[in-house]
Amino acid sequence: MQLAGLSLLGFGTAAVGAEEFHAVDPATGNDLEPAFHSAQAADVETATRLAAAAAPVLGRKTGAERGIFLRALADRIAANAPALSARAQQETALPAARCESEIGRTCQQLRLFAAEIERGDWVDARIETAQPDRKPLPKPDHRSMLQSIGPVAVFGASNFPFAFSVAGGDTASAFAAGNPVIVKAHPAHPGVSALVGRLVVDTVRACGWPEGSFSLLFDSGHAIGQALVRHPLVRAVGFTGSARGGRALMDLAAARPDPIPVFAEMGSINPVFILPGAWAERGNTIVDGLYASTTAGVGQFCTNPGLIVLERSPNAEGFLAQLAKKIGAISAAPMLSRGICASFLAATKARSAEGGIRSFAAGASPAGGTVAPQWFESDAAHFLANETLAEEIFGPSSLVVWCRDRAERLAVARRLHGGLTATVHATVAEAAGEEELFETLAAKAGRILFNGFPTGVEVSAAMVHGGPFPASSDARTTSVGTRSLVRFARLVCWQGFPNALLPAALQDANPLGLLRQVDGVVTRDPVH
Amino acid sequence: MQLAGLSLLGFGTAAVGAEEFHAVDPATGNDLEPAFHSAQAADVETATRLAAAAAPVLGRKTGAERGIFLRALADRIAANAPALSARAQQETALPAARCESEIGRTCQQLRLFAAEIERGDWVDARIETAQPDRKPLPKPDHRSMLQSIGPVAVFGASNFPFAFSVAGGDTASAFAAGNPVIVKAHPAHPGVSALVGRLVVDTVRACGWPEGSFSLLFDSGHAIGQALVRHPLVRAVGFTGSARGGRALMDLAAARPDPIPVFAEMGSINPVFILPGAWAERGNTIVDGLYASTTAGVGQFCTNPGLIVLERSPNAEGFLAQLAKKIGAISAAPMLSRGICASFLAATKARSAEGGIRSFAAGASPAGGTVAPQWFESDAAHFLANETLAEEIFGPSSLVVWCRDRAERLAVARRLHGGLTATVHATVAEAAGEEELFETLAAKAGRILFNGFPTGVEVSAAMVHGGPFPASSDARTTSVGTRSLVRFARLVCWQGFPNALLPAALQDANPLGLLRQVDGVVTRDPVH
């Protein structure tokens, strides 16, 4: 697979533009070839025009047809895994094993969405048959379901070059729901974006889908992304990234003449509360689990545990000393990009300069664009008095918060912002008396965990990867798992239509075999 | 039932404020007693503080418990129907029969939500059981469902003093989903708002619900509503009203430090396309139906047909002449409020002054705060060249658009903004060739109708009362019917929890008997 460095506009490529940029190897700081050309305003016009033309065609395709496409895309990605992994390693400094497992996860994700739309029940078909004799007025026939919405703009994430990037979760769910996709590639991994983008285009061609089903735009800055979010033909936005970036897109979309939804997943501090009994029961397991969860991927997961909340006790202090020792032994490593590295160093420097904060653990001295873990500790009273301590530092930095007692621990829980996850380690016996803690955390996070660790987000029907702002822009949804489909769909009701003019999903005979609600009864039976 | 003219703050009332206002009888222009006192900033604080304290208590209540509350409220409203109807007639100029049927609809709506939450399936419970032996990593147990969100602010609508006001659809769905409600009463019907509000408070007391479950705020201006939408403790907003008002609330909510969702239903022009064959088949029925649908309630329904699109033919012209005659014979009548009346007169005056527009029908001369229908006609070419003609005039004014041919008719469909409804009248034979028209309309409206009329919105499981902006702020949802519940809920996932610590809806034994998705299978069976 060859890299041309040009945006993909349907089946064509953009013209060579005035601005160019290179991917950078985060491990060496060296530019990687080739040069990539930033898209221009005219390219946004082309991509959106093509997408709008493709939209009704994709919207008409059955779940089975869309499933074929998603499976074909997964097969193509799997078949090209070595080349994809090689480029991703260069551009992100992620190790081979991680790149390969993420490619596997991306293919599995595409196939999971395929299975979901092949089954088709997700459209939530509901039928209320006519009652012509109802008094005082006859009841007309009503049938409703979820429908595709049109072109979706997807922003690739820096920290998942596959699973949340060009053919990642947002793209897969937008395609699955029947929409064209325009991806704004993350500028830190343009090469892997281009390689995957080419595979998507090849799949569009191979499946006979219309040209505008997919486009891929490069830009080292923000102009193209902003133009996409503002464009009248774009109907929704998917984003995974920083709170600042997500909020900027939310504000742009809200200020449109016709506001559109932005589904931004923006990270969180993922607090881990460790209750006293847990140390006695499973202290070593907790230390090992925290170590693994906080150090995986150089701490660059949105579910990285950034806050450890616990009560002082000889047990807790002993186990935390073990953890500090393990953390301190970690060698420096490159982050995903030089920009992320600089942000991490600035944020940890600022935190270490704050009063009331002590160093908890620090890894080997970083040099040349690499970082080592920088953990801090503080007392709950100080945490409660300093709003900024509840904010995420992206990367291998966590804050240990020591509480005097249960009441202070609950106060810390109440102070938290919206998050993706919140975790409690406790014995079953002590957890039984902690309804208030669990209720507080369930009100703050999209996923709460018992005696687990938040990294390693399962892609499944039950997963919720979202949560109250600022974790995500819309806590009603998730950006991971099959429930994410509904983000890119809208409800339509057909009233009084002859059977033949209805979408297949709503016809009496139930030709798609869907689970439907018919006059209040959930059934796969036809309408009699 | 006596009217005190004070906002209801939980079980108490607000202090007498500096500003007061009166309801006005739209038929006479006279003030109605008593004076109502606008709430003050401190009242917003009290209402939201009480609501936030009540939120976890309501969130813990089962669907069965919430159902008892909704049914008790319906019973109380039904028992007080005569007094409610009398006051509503004075404040809105709506006739007794309409007020009584709307009270009935409001009670039915509360009971429908009760039945929905008693059944409980709406929480969409999903369970993925653990696979400890999965390779390469064990799969943890994940269980997710919809949860309550906290205090919801509801704005009463002017045109439905019961069904979309204090105890209307937004309030019912917010309560049903387990949330406290703070209603900002519409200033055009404060008396009926106060009467219904008192019944809600009485029901809260009778059911032993916490004080902050409900508050009702009066204000003749916008300050209190704005303060509510901005308030940190408010988690979502329901609104039915004008596009300008809805957009203002959307903008306020989007500009918060933590944006919250606004579910605004803002009306639409509800186009009715009449194809040539329909005249021959059912011309008289169409004339009668259009007449009834456009004149009901002095044209003050959000689903009022505001645009009639048809091709010139002797048949069409003949039937339209009949319609014009019927419309022209209508006597002047008062609108819901003097403000709405003034807006209608200004908008119709402006439209009649535009070039390319002719009067189609006009009722008897209005006088003293009453209006008669003012219909216009135009050619499709003119309609297509003038963006403002696709905008709604709230009240008894519709625009007839004459097309030269099928292509022009399709061009008109493509030009439409997002709407609540779109209707086609056609023979089944000619409809079969109109996929493009139906597809265009389904992309623009939340509900499309075949050979029907859009007024008379059914409150049911399948109804969609929403649509692309500017019809509503969120086309993924509906403000009418049981699907509206999910607007005021969010997803939470529990990972690795012992059964006893899970919400009942997610426990192995399925004690609530819910329809759940368990490892991909939809079932009411317990988890084995």
Coordinates of N, CA, C and O in Angstrom, one line a residue, chain B residues 407-474:
Chain B
A407 N -42.5 17.6 -11.4 CA -41.1 18.0 -11.1 C -41.1 19.2 -10.1 O -40.3 19.3 -9.2
E408 N -42.0 20.1 -10.4 CA -42.1 21.3 -9.6 C -42.6 21.0 -8.2 O -42.1 21.5 -7.2
R409 N -43.5 20.0 -8.1 CA -44.0 19.5 -6.8 C -42.9 18.9 -6.0 O -42.7 19.2 -4.8
L410 N -42.0 18.2 -6.7 CA -40.9 17.6 -6.0 C -39.9 18.6 -5.5 O -39.3 18.5 -4.4
A411 N -39.7 19.6 -6.4 CA -38.8 20.7 -6.0 C -39.3 21.5 -4.7 O -38.5 21.8 -3.9
V412 N -40.6 21.6 -4.6 CA -41.2 22.2 -3.4 C -40.9 21.4 -2.2 O -40.5 21.9 -1.2
A413 N -41.1 20.1 -2.4 CA -40.8 19.1 -1.3 C -39.4 19.3 -0.8 O -39.1 19.3 0.4
R414 N -38.5 19.4 -1.8 CA -37.0 19.4 -1.5 C -36.7 20.7 -0.7 O -35.7 20.8 0.0
R415 N -37.5 21.8 -1.0 CA -37.2 23.1 -0.4 C -37.6 23.2 1.0 O -37.2 24.1 1.8
L416 N -38.5 22.3 1.5 CA -39.0 22.4 2.8 C -38.0 22.4 3.9 O -37.0 21.6 3.8
H417 N -38.2 23.1 5.0 CA -37.4 22.9 6.2 C -37.9 21.7 7.0 O -38.9 21.1 6.7
G418 N -37.2 21.4 8.1 CA -37.6 20.3 8.9 C -39.0 20.6 9.5 O -39.3 21.7 9.8
G419 N -39.8 19.5 9.6 CA -41.2 19.7 10.1 C -41.7 18.6 11.0 O -41.0 17.5 11.0
L420 N -42.8 18.8 11.6 CA -43.4 17.8 12.5 C -44.1 16.7 11.6 O -44.0 15.5 11.9
T421 N -44.7 17.2 10.5 CA -45.5 16.3 9.7 C -45.4 16.7 8.2 O -45.0 17.8 7.9
A422 N -45.7 15.7 7.3 CA -45.8 16.0 5.9 C -46.9 15.0 5.4 O -46.8 13.8 5.8
T423 N -47.8 15.4 4.6 CA -48.9 14.6 4.2 C -49.0 14.5 2.7 O -48.7 15.5 2.0
V424 N -49.4 13.3 2.2 CA -49.6 13.1 0.8 C -51.0 12.6 0.6 O -51.4 11.6 1.3
H425 N -51.8 13.2 -0.3 CA -53.0 12.6 -0.7 C -52.8 12.1 -2.2 O -52.4 12.9 -3.0
A426 N -53.1 10.8 -2.4 CA -52.9 10.2 -3.7 C -53.7 8.9 -3.8 O -54.1 8.4 -2.8
T427 N -53.9 8.5 -5.0 CA -54.5 7.1 -5.1 C -53.3 6.2 -4.9 O -52.1 6.5 -5.0
V428 N -53.7 5.0 -4.5 CA -52.6 4.0 -4.2 C -51.8 3.8 -5.4 O -50.5 3.6 -5.4
A429 N -52.4 3.8 -6.6 CA -51.7 3.5 -7.9 C -50.7 4.6 -8.1 O -49.5 4.4 -8.5
E430 N -51.1 5.9 -8.0 CA -50.1 7.0 -8.3 C -49.1 7.1 -7.2 O -47.9 7.5 -7.5
A431 N -49.4 6.7 -6.0 CA -48.4 6.8 -4.9 C -47.3 5.8 -5.2 O -46.1 6.1 -4.8
A432 N -47.6 4.7 -5.8 CA -46.6 3.7 -6.1 C -45.4 4.2 -6.9 O -44.3 3.8 -6.8
G433 N -45.6 5.3 -7.7 CA -44.5 5.8 -8.5 C -43.9 7.1 -7.8 O -43.1 7.8 -8.5
E434 N -44.2 7.3 -6.6 CA -43.7 8.5 -5.9 C -42.7 8.3 -4.8 O -42.7 9.0 -3.8
E435 N -41.9 7.2 -5.0 CA -40.9 6.9 -3.9 C -40.1 8.2 -3.6 O -39.7 8.4 -2.4
E436 N -39.7 8.9 -4.6 CA -38.8 10.1 -4.3 C -39.5 11.1 -3.5 O -38.9 11.7 -2.6
L437 N -40.8 11.3 -3.7 CA -41.5 12.3 -2.9 C -41.6 11.8 -1.4 O -41.3 12.5 -0.5
F438 N -42.0 10.5 -1.3 CA -42.1 10.0 0.1 C -40.7 10.0 0.8 O -40.6 10.3 2.0
E439 N -39.7 9.7 0.1 CA -38.4 9.6 0.7 C -37.9 11.0 1.1 O -37.4 11.3 2.2
T440 N -38.2 12.0 0.2 CA -37.9 13.4 0.5 C -38.6 13.9 1.8 O -38.0 14.5 2.7
L441 N -39.9 13.5 1.8 CA -40.7 14.0 3.0 C -40.3 13.2 4.3 O -40.2 13.8 5.4
A442 N -39.9 11.9 4.2 CA -39.5 11.2 5.4 C -38.2 11.7 5.9 O -37.9 11.6 7.1
A443 N -37.4 12.4 5.0 CA -36.1 13.0 5.5 C -36.3 14.3 6.1 O -35.4 14.8 6.8
K444 N -37.5 14.9 5.9 CA -37.8 16.2 6.4 C -38.7 16.3 7.6 O -38.8 17.3 8.3
A445 N -39.5 15.2 7.9 CA -40.5 15.3 8.9 C -40.5 14.1 9.8 O -40.1 13.0 9.4
G446 N -41.0 14.3 11.0 CA -41.0 13.3 12.0 C -42.2 12.3 11.8 O -42.1 11.1 12.2
R447 N -43.2 12.8 11.1 CA -44.4 11.9 10.8 C -44.8 12.2 9.4 O -45.0 13.4 9.0
I448 N -45.0 11.2 8.6 CA -45.6 11.4 7.2 C -46.9 10.6 7.2 O -47.1 9.6 7.7
L449 N -47.9 11.3 6.5 CA -49.2 10.7 6.5 C -49.7 10.5 5.1 O -49.4 11.2 4.1
F450 N -50.4 9.4 4.9 CA -51.0 9.1 3.6 C -52.5 9.2 3.7 O -53.1 8.5 4.5
N451 N -53.0 10.1 2.9 CA -54.5 10.3 2.8 C -55.1 10.6 4.2 O -56.2 10.1 4.5
G452 N -54.4 11.3 5.0 CA -54.9 11.7 6.3 C -54.7 13.2 6.5 O -54.3 13.9 5.6
F453 N -54.9 13.6 7.8 CA -54.7 15.0 8.2 C -53.9 15.1 9.4 O -54.1 14.3 10.3
P454 N -53.0 16.0 9.5 CA -52.0 15.9 10.6 C -52.4 16.3 12.0 O -51.8 15.9 13.0
T455 N -53.5 17.1 12.1 CA -54.0 17.4 13.4 C -54.5 16.2 14.1 O -54.9 15.2 13.5
G456 N -54.6 16.3 15.5 CA -55.1 15.1 16.2 C -54.0 14.1 16.5 O -54.0 13.0 15.9
V457 N -53.0 14.5 17.2 CA -51.8 13.7 17.4 C -52.1 12.6 18.4 O -52.5 12.9 19.6
E458 N -52.0 11.4 18.0 CA -52.3 10.2 18.9 C -51.2 10.1 20.0 O -50.0 10.3 19.7
V459 N -51.6 9.9 21.2 CA -50.6 9.6 22.3 C -50.5 8.1 22.4 O -51.3 7.4 23.0
S460 N -49.4 7.6 21.9 CA -49.3 6.2 21.8 C -47.8 5.7 21.7 O -46.9 6.6 21.8
A461 N -47.6 4.4 21.7 CA -46.2 3.9 21.6 C -45.5 4.2 20.3 O -44.3 4.3 20.3
A462 N -46.2 4.4 19.3 CA -45.6 4.5 17.9 C -45.6 6.0 17.5 O -44.9 6.3 16.4
M463 N -46.2 6.9 18.2 CA -46.2 8.3 17.7 C -44.8 8.9 17.7 O -44.0 8.6 18.6
V464 N -44.6 9.7 16.7 CA -43.4 10.6 16.7 C -43.9 12.0 16.5 O -44.5 12.3 15.5
H465 N -43.7 12.8 17.5 CA -44.1 14.2 17.4 C -42.7 15.0 17.6 O -42.4 15.3 18.8
G466 N -42.1 15.2 16.5 CA -40.8 15.8 16.6 C -40.3 16.0 15.1 O -41.2 16.0 14.2
G467 N -39.1 16.0 14.8 CA -38.6 16.1 13.5 C -37.4 17.0 13.4 O -37.0 17.6 14.4
P468 N -36.8 17.1 12.2 CA -35.5 17.8 12.1 C -35.8 19.3 12.4 O -36.9 19.8 12.2
F469 N -34.7 20.0 12.9 CA -34.8 21.4 13.2 C -35.3 22.1 11.9 O -34.9 21.8 10.8
P470 N -36.2 23.2 12.1 CA -36.6 23.8 13.3 C -37.9 23.2 13.9 O -38.4 23.8 14.9
A471 N -38.3 22.0 13.5 CA -39.5 21.4 14.1 C -39.2 21.1 15.5 O -40.1 21.3 16.4
S472 N -38.1 20.5 15.8 CA -37.7 20.2 17.1 C -36.2 20.4 17.3 O -35.4 20.5 16.3
S473 N -35.7 20.4 18.5 CA -34.3 20.5 18.8 C -33.5 19.2 18.6 O -32.3 19.2 18.6
D474 N -34.3 18.1 18.6 CA -33.6 16.8 18.6 C -34.5 15.8 17.9 O -35.4 15.2 18.5

